[in-house]
């Protein structure tokens, strides 16, 4: 370091100087010569004399390095360094795109805040049984939600509402209440007949004036059913038949004509039904039925569930803010949204989803509800396009206090207020059925953007396609209105979900026997593959035998596996195209089946690890991501646990100790052998857990050891003193002398207890000895 060879010209002098310099330095370290080494080597034209040991060794070292560098074609100059590296060109990675109704195109999905996705979904209006039209939306969104969470690994917050204040609910609740009251009065057959005949006049007029063909067909069926029940009763009464014959005929007529009677009763007495609780019984019942249906379909519950009835104060505040922002106005105790004022604002746009529907009075009136389209209500608006934010309650409707008087929320405002209160000024995804785009979702957007004074309340609007029944529009009039319970009586939840997965979530889905047969066959095809792989994996092998040499057939199948996985990823990125995913999975299973068959024909074992990888991948795709994580044994274990809990309760009440002991044997010995842990908690249901059997065996041994240790700790003088329900007096050693009633113990009893006492003495002595030894 720092030494130069300039000015030393003579080789001999240079060799001496170099030898002196190198005597105290390391000169053989490293694989590349320094610049000083290069200069010195050039000045010495031949090796130094052998008396200059260090200079000579250095010279040979540098000469050898120079030869290596020459042979490798590298420059002698500069340090030896790693060659330059460049990454491979690679290929484009597919990115998730979703069909966004706001643009009517597939858009790149970009959440607003990192990995978090906020999602609001329009839930059901709970006034009747959930049907397959509901299932179309809720199963489809459950599939998309699971793919976002489990496949793309987004952190999804899913919020859904329950509409439990609505024109349909109010009308149905009133009808039910008035009909119940009518029945409670036990009307006589003559009264029922007279009332039904009275209702038929207005009903026939309504039937004659109905132009909608589906609605007309429904009314005609109803009329035919009433006629069919009416004629036998009239005949029986004309012939003065016995009461026990007339009464059932009258009840049949009452049941057939309940829609006519309830409508007739409502016109007379509907305005007198004002108690809010009457309007909450119906939606509470049907909400419960809806949740049961969703559980049966294995649809994940929302993270947040909001009910309109619980958000009335927030809705009132929301309406007040819209008015103060200049987009709402009060009229006769109701509040309306000023669509013209909003649409002419430079920062806003009305009807973003379906701009061509603006002015469609039929759609707007359906959105307002049957009870809100009377002539006086329509005249309250500045424009026919305006819609209600808050409706003044008329007699016979539930009501809540507000700055504008007693009233109830409009239909669209509920979602805006509830979603806004949970998800804030902008959400990533809003979902609902295709038929909700206008006016419901367009009005939601307008209200919320008027409230938040922004233009981005929803970033991606997802709308599920319609559901048809065997190619026809689903409607009660065509008698093809299928409830979820009806559908589940015909097919399993897994098969229904498979049918949904085999269609695009945004297109029309036809629910028919052909559709379901395709789903059933697909399920059988996949199940058979899993059974075959399980059979192959069950074949005995040692730990190294699991790893078998790959031949051309394994390489080919593995290439197919990776190609299919890439195609599946591409399909999921393409608007979550589950239809294409299902087809790719079918191809992968077909290839795997061919491979298995070829190996077996050649009397060779299929490769276990490769088939297990394929089966595990498919299981994850089917069960965890797009399907549902379910353990088929769990329902049976829950039934067993509940039965055991019932037996324990009876055994405790009737002091049948043998039964309690049997229940403990099931918990402590039988079920752990099967990998099942039962955890009993006082006053709480028993917890059922599936745990690895070896873990449970270890736990059992540890419990036995702990129980034995606890027993060993008790000194013999204390073992009986705690049993005050059995003994009342003891001697100085703690040995019992009298029973609980004060009677002296017999010699036989004392002899038995003495044996227990001595056994405890021995145990406790062992414990003390162990403690002294420090164990």
XYZ file of C-alpha atoms in Angstrom:
775
model
C 0.000 0.000 0.000
C 1.519 3.319 -1.052
C 4.850 1.838 -2.378
C 5.906 2.664 -5.945
C 8.547 1.078 -8.135
C 9.237 4.233 -10.183
C 12.946 5.138 -10.426
C 14.297 1.667 -9.688
C 15.568 0.656 -13.108
C 18.050 -2.066 -12.505
C 16.417 -5.488 -12.196
C 18.764 -6.663 -9.436
C 18.107 -3.559 -7.325
C 14.388 -3.924 -8.002
C 14.427 -7.580 -6.895
C 16.196 -6.639 -3.614
C 13.786 -3.783 -2.892
C 10.780 -5.961 -3.746
C 11.999 -8.835 -1.529
C 12.499 -6.424 1.430
C 9.015 -4.980 0.910
C 7.301 -8.368 0.695
C 9.074 -9.861 3.726
C 6.508 -8.360 6.124
C 3.446 -8.506 3.864
C 0.983 -11.090 2.527
C 1.230 -11.265 -1.247
C -0.416 -14.594 -2.156
C -3.992 -13.623 -1.032
C -6.587 -12.896 -3.717
C -7.156 -14.030 -7.224
C -6.489 -10.848 -9.184
C -3.253 -8.796 -9.378
C -3.296 -5.159 -8.213
C -2.025 -2.245 -10.346
C 1.222 -2.206 -8.307
C 1.670 -5.940 -9.023
C 1.199 -5.265 -12.738
C 3.863 -2.496 -12.837
C 6.454 -4.500 -10.883
C 5.881 -7.596 -13.014
C 6.426 -5.586 -16.220
C 9.721 -4.095 -14.897
C 11.090 -7.561 -14.070
C 11.795 -9.245 -17.391
C 12.844 -12.544 -15.726
C 12.262 -14.265 -12.342
C 14.283 -12.791 -9.404
C 17.315 -14.666 -8.092
C 16.478 -17.636 -5.752
C 18.134 -15.847 -2.795
C 15.253 -13.354 -2.926
C 12.724 -15.954 -1.654
C 9.718 -13.667 -1.241
C 10.227 -11.805 -4.506
C 10.591 -15.131 -6.383
C 7.417 -16.660 -4.843
C 5.514 -13.454 -5.645
C 6.755 -13.516 -9.279
C 5.627 -17.124 -9.809
C 2.220 -16.375 -8.238
C 1.619 -13.378 -10.520
C 2.854 -15.318 -13.594
C 0.393 -18.152 -12.806
C -2.473 -15.674 -12.408
C -1.542 -13.997 -15.673
C -1.619 -17.345 -17.481
C -5.103 -18.176 -16.034
C -6.479 -14.820 -17.088
C -4.986 -15.238 -20.552
C -6.474 -18.717 -20.997
C -9.920 -17.552 -19.871
C -9.761 -14.616 -22.269
C -10.109 -12.013 -19.554
C -8.211 -8.764 -19.249
C -5.301 -8.682 -16.792
C -6.465 -5.266 -15.691
C -9.025 -4.527 -12.930
C -10.488 -6.644 -10.094
C -12.163 -9.974 -10.857
C -15.919 -9.284 -10.585
C -19.217 -11.098 -11.191
C -20.413 -10.803 -14.775
C -23.406 -8.547 -15.465
C -26.882 -10.146 -14.852
C -30.217 -9.276 -16.372
C -33.655 -10.614 -15.457
C -35.613 -12.726 -17.952
C -38.095 -10.907 -20.182
C -40.990 -12.806 -18.565
C -44.598 -12.644 -19.687
C -47.510 -10.394 -18.796
C -49.227 -11.363 -15.529
C -53.047 -11.333 -15.761
C -54.739 -8.799 -13.467
C -58.256 -8.962 -12.068
C -60.855 -7.123 -14.126
C -64.531 -6.850 -13.165
C -67.544 -5.979 -15.302
C -68.531 -2.574 -13.930
C -72.126 -1.490 -14.609
C -70.988 2.152 -14.305
C -69.008 1.782 -17.533
C -70.667 -1.349 -18.979
C -67.163 -2.735 -19.504
C -64.570 -4.879 -17.745
C -62.365 -2.587 -15.678
C -59.085 -3.238 -13.869
C -59.968 -3.816 -10.198
C -58.093 -1.396 -7.928
C -59.247 -1.114 -4.285
C -59.048 2.405 -2.845
C -57.050 1.475 0.261
C -54.356 -1.130 -0.254
C -55.673 -4.658 0.154
C -58.931 -3.693 1.893
C -62.165 -4.049 -0.113
C -65.402 -2.474 1.130
C -68.542 -4.044 -0.303
C -72.234 -3.248 0.173
C -74.914 -5.615 -1.075
C -78.648 -4.935 -1.330
C -80.357 -7.534 0.839
C -83.929 -8.857 0.762
C -87.220 -7.127 1.493
C -88.524 -9.602 4.044
C -92.259 -10.166 3.589
C -92.388 -13.663 2.040
C -90.331 -16.830 1.469
C -86.979 -16.435 -0.309
C -87.030 -17.846 -3.834
C -84.533 -18.885 -6.495
C -84.403 -15.294 -7.783
C -82.935 -14.318 -4.413
C -80.592 -17.306 -4.547
C -79.337 -16.069 -7.949
C -77.938 -12.936 -6.326
C -76.845 -14.259 -2.944
C -75.093 -17.448 -4.127
C -73.417 -15.515 -6.975
C -72.128 -12.797 -4.649
C -71.025 -15.435 -2.139
C -68.937 -17.053 -4.891
C -67.384 -13.694 -5.905
C -66.756 -12.757 -2.275
C -65.002 -16.071 -1.537
C -62.836 -15.768 -4.668
C -61.813 -12.215 -3.698
C -60.989 -13.325 -0.137
C -59.586 -16.808 -0.570
C -58.066 -16.745 -4.048
C -56.990 -13.134 -4.572
C -56.377 -12.687 -0.796
C -58.190 -9.352 -0.443
C -59.375 -8.267 3.010
C -63.114 -7.917 2.315
C -65.598 -6.076 4.570
C -69.053 -7.237 3.397
C -72.085 -5.230 4.503
C -75.697 -6.166 3.667
C -79.078 -4.689 4.567
C -82.457 -6.104 5.483
C -85.420 -4.012 4.293
C -88.009 -4.359 7.052
C -89.928 -1.100 6.372
C -91.542 -1.090 2.933
C -94.904 -0.664 1.160
C -95.148 -4.412 0.420
C -94.430 -5.291 4.076
C -96.973 -2.729 5.360
C -99.707 -4.026 3.068
C -99.003 -7.725 3.752
C -98.764 -7.147 7.530
C -102.098 -5.298 7.553
C -103.758 -8.032 5.486
C -102.447 -10.773 7.800
C -103.509 -8.897 10.932
C -107.038 -8.106 9.674
C -107.606 -11.641 8.365
C -106.492 -13.106 11.730
C -108.929 -10.810 13.515
C -111.701 -11.890 11.130
C -110.953 -15.593 11.804
C -110.845 -15.047 15.600
C -114.498 -13.967 15.488
C -115.382 -17.499 14.233
C -117.695 -16.323 11.433
C -120.553 -18.690 10.584
C -120.742 -20.307 7.097
C -123.543 -17.894 6.082
C -121.341 -14.932 7.071
C -118.307 -16.287 5.177
C -120.430 -16.908 2.098
C -121.977 -13.442 2.226
C -118.577 -11.720 2.694
C -116.914 -13.652 -0.152
C -119.806 -12.829 -2.499
C -119.476 -9.158 -1.468
C -115.740 -9.127 -2.298
C -116.219 -10.794 -5.686
C -117.820 -7.729 -7.305
C -114.813 -5.360 -6.895
C -112.436 -8.262 -7.594
C -114.163 -9.088 -10.923
C -113.951 -5.399 -11.920
C -110.219 -5.366 -11.084
C -109.708 -8.577 -13.090
C -111.476 -7.107 -16.105
C -109.352 -3.925 -16.013
C -105.980 -5.760 -15.667
C -103.958 -5.676 -18.905
C -100.665 -7.271 -17.809
C -100.954 -10.876 -19.138
C -98.984 -12.509 -16.286
C -100.942 -10.641 -13.622
C -104.243 -11.398 -15.389
C -103.395 -15.107 -15.487
C -102.648 -15.095 -11.750
C -105.978 -13.346 -10.966
C -107.865 -15.797 -13.192
C -106.345 -18.744 -11.301
C -107.370 -17.125 -8.014
C -110.902 -16.552 -9.330
C -111.145 -20.169 -10.484
C -110.029 -21.421 -7.034
C -112.677 -19.273 -5.305
C -115.390 -20.464 -7.708
C -114.380 -24.102 -7.109
C -114.740 -23.627 -3.327
C -117.872 -21.463 -3.551
C -120.148 -23.808 -5.498
C -120.063 -26.831 -3.103
C -120.804 -24.569 -0.116
C -123.748 -22.883 -1.882
C -125.141 -26.302 -2.904
C -124.801 -27.669 0.645
C -126.484 -24.648 2.188
C -129.324 -24.665 -0.379
C -130.006 -28.321 0.441
C -129.912 -27.458 4.176
C -127.100 -29.980 4.784
C -125.950 -30.803 8.325
C -123.583 -28.358 10.051
C -120.707 -30.865 10.221
C -120.805 -31.021 6.404
C -121.208 -27.278 5.828
C -118.481 -26.131 8.273
C -115.479 -27.744 6.438
C -116.746 -26.391 3.092
C -116.938 -22.881 4.615
C -113.346 -23.179 5.918
C -112.159 -24.295 2.465
C -113.812 -21.236 0.924
C -112.279 -18.966 3.567
C -108.820 -20.340 2.742
C -109.323 -20.051 -1.051
C -110.690 -16.486 -0.818
C -108.224 -15.143 1.798
C -106.561 -12.766 -0.711
C -109.945 -11.313 -1.722
C -111.144 -11.067 1.897
C -107.947 -9.469 3.225
C -108.017 -6.828 0.449
C -111.707 -6.133 1.209
C -111.037 -5.939 4.984
C -108.059 -3.645 4.351
C -110.190 -1.170 2.422
C -112.643 -1.002 5.351
C -110.375 -1.210 8.399
C -106.761 -0.783 7.172
C -106.533 2.845 8.307
C -107.227 1.763 11.914
C -104.087 -0.459 12.094
C -101.456 1.921 13.473
C -99.468 -0.005 16.114
C -95.827 -0.213 14.889
C -95.327 -3.675 16.420
C -97.966 -5.131 14.031
C -95.682 -4.143 11.126
C -92.539 -5.669 12.701
C -93.851 -9.222 13.362
C -94.001 -10.151 9.651
C -90.493 -8.969 8.618
C -88.907 -10.441 11.764
C -90.351 -13.880 10.927
C -89.338 -13.775 7.257
C -85.863 -12.435 8.069
C -85.354 -15.526 10.245
C -86.510 -17.761 7.386
C -84.162 -15.933 4.986
C -81.141 -16.557 7.255
C -82.090 -20.249 7.552
C -82.232 -20.478 3.751
C -78.817 -18.809 3.407
C -77.313 -21.199 5.978
C -78.817 -24.140 4.063
C -77.190 -22.792 0.857
C -73.849 -22.345 2.672
C -73.815 -18.624 1.920
C -71.444 -16.817 4.267
C -73.212 -14.370 6.600
C -72.368 -10.680 6.036
C -69.725 -9.067 8.265
C -72.228 -6.291 8.997
C -76.033 -6.608 8.769
C -78.125 -3.426 8.867
C -81.922 -3.224 9.308
C -83.888 -0.179 8.197
C -85.937 -0.201 11.432
C -82.708 0.215 13.447
C -81.407 3.124 11.329
C -84.349 5.548 11.268
C -82.480 8.312 13.237
C -79.498 8.053 10.841
C -81.874 8.151 7.849
C -83.525 11.339 9.196
C -80.067 12.981 9.591
C -79.128 11.865 6.077
C -82.262 13.478 4.610
C -81.632 16.702 6.570
C -78.120 16.964 5.091
C -79.409 16.401 1.528
C -81.905 19.244 2.059
C -79.223 21.541 3.506
C -76.956 20.739 0.508
C -79.771 21.962 -1.747
C -80.893 18.679 -3.312
C -84.067 17.896 -1.340
C -87.351 19.677 -0.553
C -90.239 19.138 1.873
C -93.823 18.878 0.589
C -96.893 18.069 2.766
C -94.789 16.286 5.396
C -92.882 14.243 2.813
C -89.385 14.974 1.477
C -88.434 14.527 -2.182
C -85.136 14.462 -4.053
C -84.747 17.260 -6.592
C -83.410 15.325 -9.603
C -83.259 18.385 -11.894
C -81.247 20.431 -9.363
C -78.854 17.523 -8.860
C -78.446 16.744 -12.566
C -77.759 20.353 -13.546
C -74.991 20.655 -10.923
C -71.572 20.688 -12.686
C -70.209 18.135 -10.152
C -73.045 15.611 -10.401
C -74.801 13.353 -12.878
C -78.184 11.649 -12.400
C -78.860 8.041 -13.515
C -75.254 6.985 -14.100
C -76.213 3.334 -14.509
C -79.218 3.592 -16.845
C -79.378 7.163 -18.208
C -81.818 6.058 -20.915
C -84.410 5.110 -18.226
C -84.880 8.679 -16.942
C -88.542 9.567 -17.320
C -89.717 5.918 -17.244
C -92.759 6.531 -15.029
C -93.643 2.818 -14.706
C -90.191 2.012 -13.296
C -90.255 5.098 -11.039
C -93.688 4.241 -9.632
C -92.649 0.645 -8.940
C -89.696 2.114 -7.056
C -91.970 4.376 -4.995
C -94.259 1.503 -3.941
C -97.994 0.744 -4.205
C -98.932 2.926 -1.224
C -97.107 5.986 -2.577
C -98.442 6.511 -6.099
C -101.804 8.060 -5.304
C -102.762 11.218 -7.228
C -102.220 13.466 -4.181
C -98.753 12.027 -3.629
C -97.752 12.467 -7.269
C -98.912 16.113 -7.225
C -96.589 16.908 -4.271
C -93.479 16.618 -6.460
C -91.835 19.396 -8.458
C -91.146 16.871 -11.210
C -92.473 13.352 -11.955
C -88.803 12.232 -11.931
C -88.358 13.233 -8.280
C -88.534 10.445 -5.700
C -89.358 10.203 -1.999
C -86.631 10.418 0.631
C -89.150 10.505 3.484
C -92.853 9.615 3.239
C -95.487 11.214 5.488
C -97.311 8.266 7.097
C -100.968 7.887 6.210
C -103.485 6.202 8.562
C -102.780 2.467 8.724
C -99.016 2.843 8.242
C -96.173 2.656 10.785
C -94.564 5.993 11.634
C -91.516 7.579 13.255
C -90.892 11.145 14.421
C -89.044 13.522 12.109
C -88.618 17.309 11.606
C -91.321 17.022 8.886
C -93.854 15.189 11.070
C -94.682 11.497 11.492
C -93.414 9.443 8.598
C -91.243 6.588 7.339
C -88.150 6.250 5.135
C -88.324 6.030 1.349
C -87.011 2.828 -0.216
C -83.791 4.165 -1.781
C -82.627 6.317 1.150
C -82.267 3.350 3.496
C -79.308 1.882 1.580
C -77.587 5.245 1.221
C -77.803 6.010 4.945
C -76.861 2.522 6.145
C -74.018 1.938 3.666
C -72.750 5.484 4.263
C -72.714 5.051 8.039
C -70.685 1.802 7.791
C -68.483 2.301 4.703
C -68.202 6.095 4.490
C -68.094 8.443 1.515
C -66.887 5.863 -1.019
C -67.009 2.080 -1.274
C -65.160 -0.257 -3.598
C -68.051 -2.539 -4.624
C -71.834 -2.271 -4.554
C -73.805 -5.357 -5.547
C -77.402 -6.209 -6.368
C -79.717 -7.823 -8.895
C -79.800 -6.572 -12.497
C -83.371 -5.261 -12.083
C -82.265 -2.908 -9.267
C -80.123 -0.704 -11.542
C -82.947 1.791 -12.152
C -84.445 3.395 -10.228
C -83.092 1.890 -6.989
C -79.328 2.022 -7.498
C -79.373 5.159 -9.630
C -81.350 6.905 -6.880
C -79.008 5.544 -4.194
C -76.044 6.991 -6.098
C -77.728 10.388 -6.501
C -78.719 10.647 -2.803
C -75.308 9.588 -1.507
C -73.343 11.836 -3.835
C -75.686 14.691 -2.878
C -74.984 13.919 0.802
C -71.189 13.543 0.492
C -70.892 16.168 -2.304
C -68.721 13.811 -4.357
C -68.926 11.916 -7.632
C -67.477 8.533 -6.579
C -69.729 6.939 -3.939
C -69.369 3.559 -5.702
C -66.265 2.563 -7.691
C -67.495 -0.780 -9.090
C -71.175 -1.689 -9.470
C -71.757 -5.438 -9.890
C -75.183 -6.676 -11.004
C -76.108 -10.351 -11.138
C -78.101 -11.638 -14.109
C -81.755 -12.719 -14.106
C -82.958 -16.203 -13.286
C -85.441 -17.944 -15.577
C -87.314 -21.182 -14.877
C -87.075 -23.608 -17.830
C -86.661 -20.622 -20.162
C -89.594 -18.617 -18.744
C -89.629 -15.533 -16.560
C -90.141 -16.573 -12.939
C -93.533 -15.455 -11.643
C -96.257 -16.670 -9.327
C -98.805 -16.430 -12.125
C -97.014 -19.118 -14.172
C -96.779 -21.389 -11.114
C -93.010 -21.588 -11.566
C -92.211 -19.530 -8.496
C -89.719 -21.827 -6.760
C -88.717 -21.163 -3.166
C -85.211 -21.979 -1.939
C -86.709 -24.692 0.279
C -88.387 -26.267 -2.810
C -85.091 -26.178 -4.711
C -83.191 -27.764 -1.791
C -85.778 -30.554 -1.635
C -84.772 -31.482 -5.205
C -81.005 -30.873 -5.154
C -78.272 -30.362 -2.589
C -76.744 -26.962 -1.844
C -73.514 -28.225 -3.441
C -75.330 -29.099 -6.686
C -77.120 -25.722 -6.789
C -73.794 -23.967 -6.316
C -72.210 -26.056 -9.061
C -75.011 -24.970 -11.411
C -74.268 -21.317 -10.550
C -70.520 -21.847 -11.030
C -71.179 -23.291 -14.496
C -72.762 -19.957 -15.580
C -71.422 -16.405 -15.674
C -72.560 -14.431 -12.601
C -73.693 -11.494 -14.774
C -75.676 -13.408 -17.398
C -79.171 -14.905 -17.257
C -79.186 -18.298 -15.551
C -81.852 -20.806 -16.550
C -82.901 -23.035 -13.670
C -84.171 -26.231 -15.295
C -83.873 -30.015 -15.055
C -81.147 -29.909 -17.760
C -79.131 -27.304 -15.843
C -79.326 -29.321 -12.640
C -78.548 -32.617 -14.396
C -75.318 -31.053 -15.752
C -74.382 -29.997 -12.202
C -75.165 -33.481 -10.806
C -73.021 -35.162 -13.482
C -70.142 -32.736 -12.890
C -70.284 -33.506 -9.155
C -70.183 -37.274 -9.817
C -67.253 -36.842 -12.225
C -65.209 -34.885 -9.649
C -66.168 -37.153 -6.730
C -65.091 -40.256 -8.637
C -61.681 -38.700 -9.290
C -61.182 -37.862 -5.598
C -62.193 -41.424 -4.610
C -59.682 -42.873 -7.101
C -56.847 -40.671 -5.791
C -57.698 -41.563 -2.167
C -57.523 -45.233 -3.123
C -54.080 -44.736 -4.705
C -52.836 -42.836 -1.634
C -54.111 -45.561 0.721
C -51.739 -48.130 -0.843
C -49.019 -48.875 1.770
C -45.548 -47.449 1.216
C -42.557 -46.464 3.326
C -41.496 -42.844 3.802
C -39.089 -42.850 0.855
C -41.476 -44.817 -1.382
C -43.706 -41.746 -1.664
C -41.127 -40.181 -3.970
C -41.069 -41.999 -7.293
C -39.038 -41.300 -10.387
C -40.716 -39.101 -12.969
C -40.904 -40.491 -16.469
C -42.237 -38.767 -19.601
C -45.872 -39.450 -18.552
C -45.423 -37.587 -15.228
C -43.704 -34.651 -16.911
C -46.531 -34.457 -19.443
C -49.248 -34.573 -16.746
C -47.402 -32.004 -14.650
C -47.116 -29.675 -17.661
C -50.874 -30.053 -18.194
C -51.411 -29.324 -14.470
C -49.424 -26.081 -14.632
C -51.050 -25.029 -17.911
C -54.519 -25.597 -16.420
C -53.599 -23.643 -13.286
C -52.420 -20.730 -15.423
C -55.635 -20.873 -17.473
C -57.759 -20.982 -14.305
C -55.951 -17.936 -12.934
C -56.475 -16.141 -16.224
C -60.198 -17.015 -16.168
C -60.627 -15.774 -12.592
C -58.876 -12.533 -13.520
C -61.310 -12.194 -16.450
C -64.370 -11.018 -14.478
C -64.184 -14.160 -12.293
C -65.249 -16.410 -15.171
C -66.152 -19.495 -13.144
C -67.689 -21.144 -16.213
C -64.234 -21.312 -17.851
C -62.664 -22.380 -14.536
C -65.040 -25.361 -14.273
C -64.169 -26.427 -17.812
C -60.405 -26.169 -17.142
C -60.849 -28.284 -14.009
C -62.785 -30.864 -16.019
C -59.908 -31.035 -18.552
C -57.347 -31.473 -15.739
C -59.340 -34.348 -14.212
C -59.786 -35.999 -17.643
C -55.995 -35.834 -18.245
C -55.357 -37.234 -14.758
C -57.845 -40.074 -15.330
C -56.123 -40.952 -18.629
C -52.730 -40.984 -16.868
C -54.059 -43.256 -14.070
C -55.649 -45.644 -16.588
C -52.458 -45.835 -18.713
C -50.296 -46.590 -15.658
C -52.679 -49.286 -14.442
C -52.847 -50.901 -17.917
C -49.046 -51.042 -17.892
C -49.197 -52.674 -14.392
C -47.421 -49.628 -12.955
C -48.327 -47.549 -9.927
C -49.447 -43.961 -10.643
C -47.213 -41.287 -9.081
C -48.680 -40.568 -5.632
C -47.180 -37.135 -4.978
C -48.193 -35.718 -8.357
C -51.789 -36.959 -8.075
C -52.017 -35.740 -4.478
C -50.861 -32.260 -5.596
C -53.524 -32.162 -8.315
C -56.250 -33.440 -5.980
C -55.280 -30.943 -3.243
C -55.337 -28.067 -5.729
C -58.785 -29.066 -7.017
C -60.062 -29.550 -3.455
C -58.913 -26.045 -2.552
C -60.537 -24.580 -5.639
C -63.827 -26.411 -5.072
C -64.131 -26.377 -1.305
C -62.330 -23.357 0.041
C -62.451 -20.805 -2.712
C -65.532 -21.110 -4.826
C -67.402 -23.663 -2.786
C -67.669 -23.758 0.940
C -65.492 -25.183 3.656
C -67.587 -27.886 5.179
C -66.786 -30.907 7.225
C -69.294 -33.604 6.404
C -68.831 -35.283 9.800
C -69.514 -32.123 11.816
C -73.360 -32.158 11.599
C -73.407 -35.724 12.970
C -71.025 -34.820 15.796
C -73.212 -31.840 16.696
C -76.272 -34.116 16.899
C -74.312 -36.566 19.078
C -73.079 -33.749 21.332
C -76.625 -32.363 21.761
C -77.982 -35.851 22.541
C -75.221 -36.414 25.123
C -75.967 -33.026 26.701
C -79.660 -33.997 27.041
C -78.732 -37.336 28.647
C -76.358 -35.603 31.111
C -79.079 -33.141 32.117
C -81.548 -35.948 32.905
C -78.836 -37.974 34.688
C -77.924 -35.008 36.919
C -81.553 -34.236 37.752
C -82.372 -37.875 38.578
C -78.920 -38.623 40.078
C -78.222 -41.544 37.715
C -74.457 -41.628 38.178
C -73.946 -44.563 35.780
C -75.296 -42.485 32.878
C -73.016 -39.540 33.737
C -70.051 -41.914 33.815
C -70.996 -43.295 30.374
C -71.176 -39.733 29.006
C -67.693 -39.092 30.406
C -66.382 -42.275 28.755
C -67.706 -41.044 25.373
C -65.951 -37.677 25.908
C -62.698 -38.966 27.444
C -62.104 -42.303 25.681
C -64.332 -43.056 22.662
C -64.290 -39.783 20.676
C -60.582 -38.861 21.189
C -59.718 -42.164 19.476
C -61.614 -40.800 16.434
C -59.940 -37.376 16.512
C -62.836 -35.573 18.211
C -62.578 -33.354 21.286
C -65.667 -32.456 23.314
C -65.309 -29.528 25.707
C -67.995 -29.273 28.393
C -68.621 -25.784 29.796
C -70.972 -25.163 32.715
C -74.192 -23.525 31.494
C -72.882 -23.403 27.900
C -73.327 -25.779 24.931
C -70.627 -28.421 24.536
C -67.906 -27.362 22.079
C -67.052 -29.899 19.340
C -63.560 -29.759 17.804
C -61.845 -31.924 15.209
C -58.254 -32.420 16.399
C -55.387 -34.669 15.334
C -55.814 -38.048 17.129
C -52.182 -38.188 18.369
C -52.587 -34.757 19.963
C -55.724 -35.965 21.762
C -53.949 -39.134 22.962
C -51.137 -37.006 24.448
C -53.693 -34.701 26.077
C -55.464 -37.715 27.598
C -52.256 -39.056 29.151
C -51.374 -35.606 30.500
C -54.844 -35.292 32.081
C -54.471 -38.688 33.762
C -51.066 -37.651 35.111
C -52.439 -34.330 36.386
C -55.431 -36.047 38.019
C -53.123 -38.571 39.704
C -50.812 -35.780 40.893
C -53.748 -33.803 42.286
C -54.900 -36.887 44.198
C -51.370 -37.606 45.499
C -51.134 -34.085 46.963
C -54.050 -34.679 49.376
C -52.877 -35.811 52.850
C -54.902 -38.809 54.154
C -56.030 -36.741 57.158
C -57.923 -34.411 54.759
C -59.319 -36.875 52.191
C -62.616 -37.549 54.076
C -63.078 -34.198 55.837
C -64.299 -32.578 52.591
C -67.102 -35.164 52.257
C -69.509 -33.499 54.728
C -72.486 -34.942 52.827
C -71.324 -38.420 53.942
C -69.624 -37.960 57.329
C -70.213 -35.733 60.353
C -67.477 -36.733 62.896
C -63.800 -37.685 62.511
C -60.984 -38.882 64.823
C -57.708 -36.981 65.316
C -56.227 -38.532 62.110
C -59.176 -37.301 59.990
C -60.699 -40.788 59.760
C -64.551 -40.716 59.768
C -66.372 -42.181 62.783
C -70.020 -41.138 62.177
C -72.165 -40.780 59.049
C -73.926 -37.550 57.907
C -76.914 -38.239 60.182
C -74.651 -38.686 63.265
C -74.898 -42.483 63.333
C -71.689 -44.388 64.182
C -70.122 -46.209 61.219
C -70.390 -50.012 61.220
C -67.265 -52.190 61.352
C -67.795 -53.192 57.707
C -67.995 -49.550 56.577
C -64.946 -48.601 58.644
C -62.973 -51.518 57.155
C -63.667 -50.364 53.569
C -62.739 -46.752 54.389
C -59.549 -47.888 56.152
C -58.356 -49.526 52.915
C -58.931 -46.231 51.028
C -57.176 -44.310 53.813
C -54.107 -46.571 53.690
C -53.961 -46.392 49.876
C -54.004 -42.567 50.131
C -51.232 -42.704 52.778
C -49.091 -44.642 50.305
C -49.856 -42.231 47.416
C -49.173 -39.128 49.515
C -45.946 -40.640 50.820
C -44.821 -41.167 47.170
C -45.654 -37.525 46.409
C -43.612 -36.246 49.406
C -40.698 -38.515 48.457
C -40.808 -37.274 44.822
C -40.832 -33.624 45.980
C -37.826 -34.196 48.267
C -35.883 -35.651 45.331
C -36.624 -32.444 43.387
C -38.613 -34.160 40.599
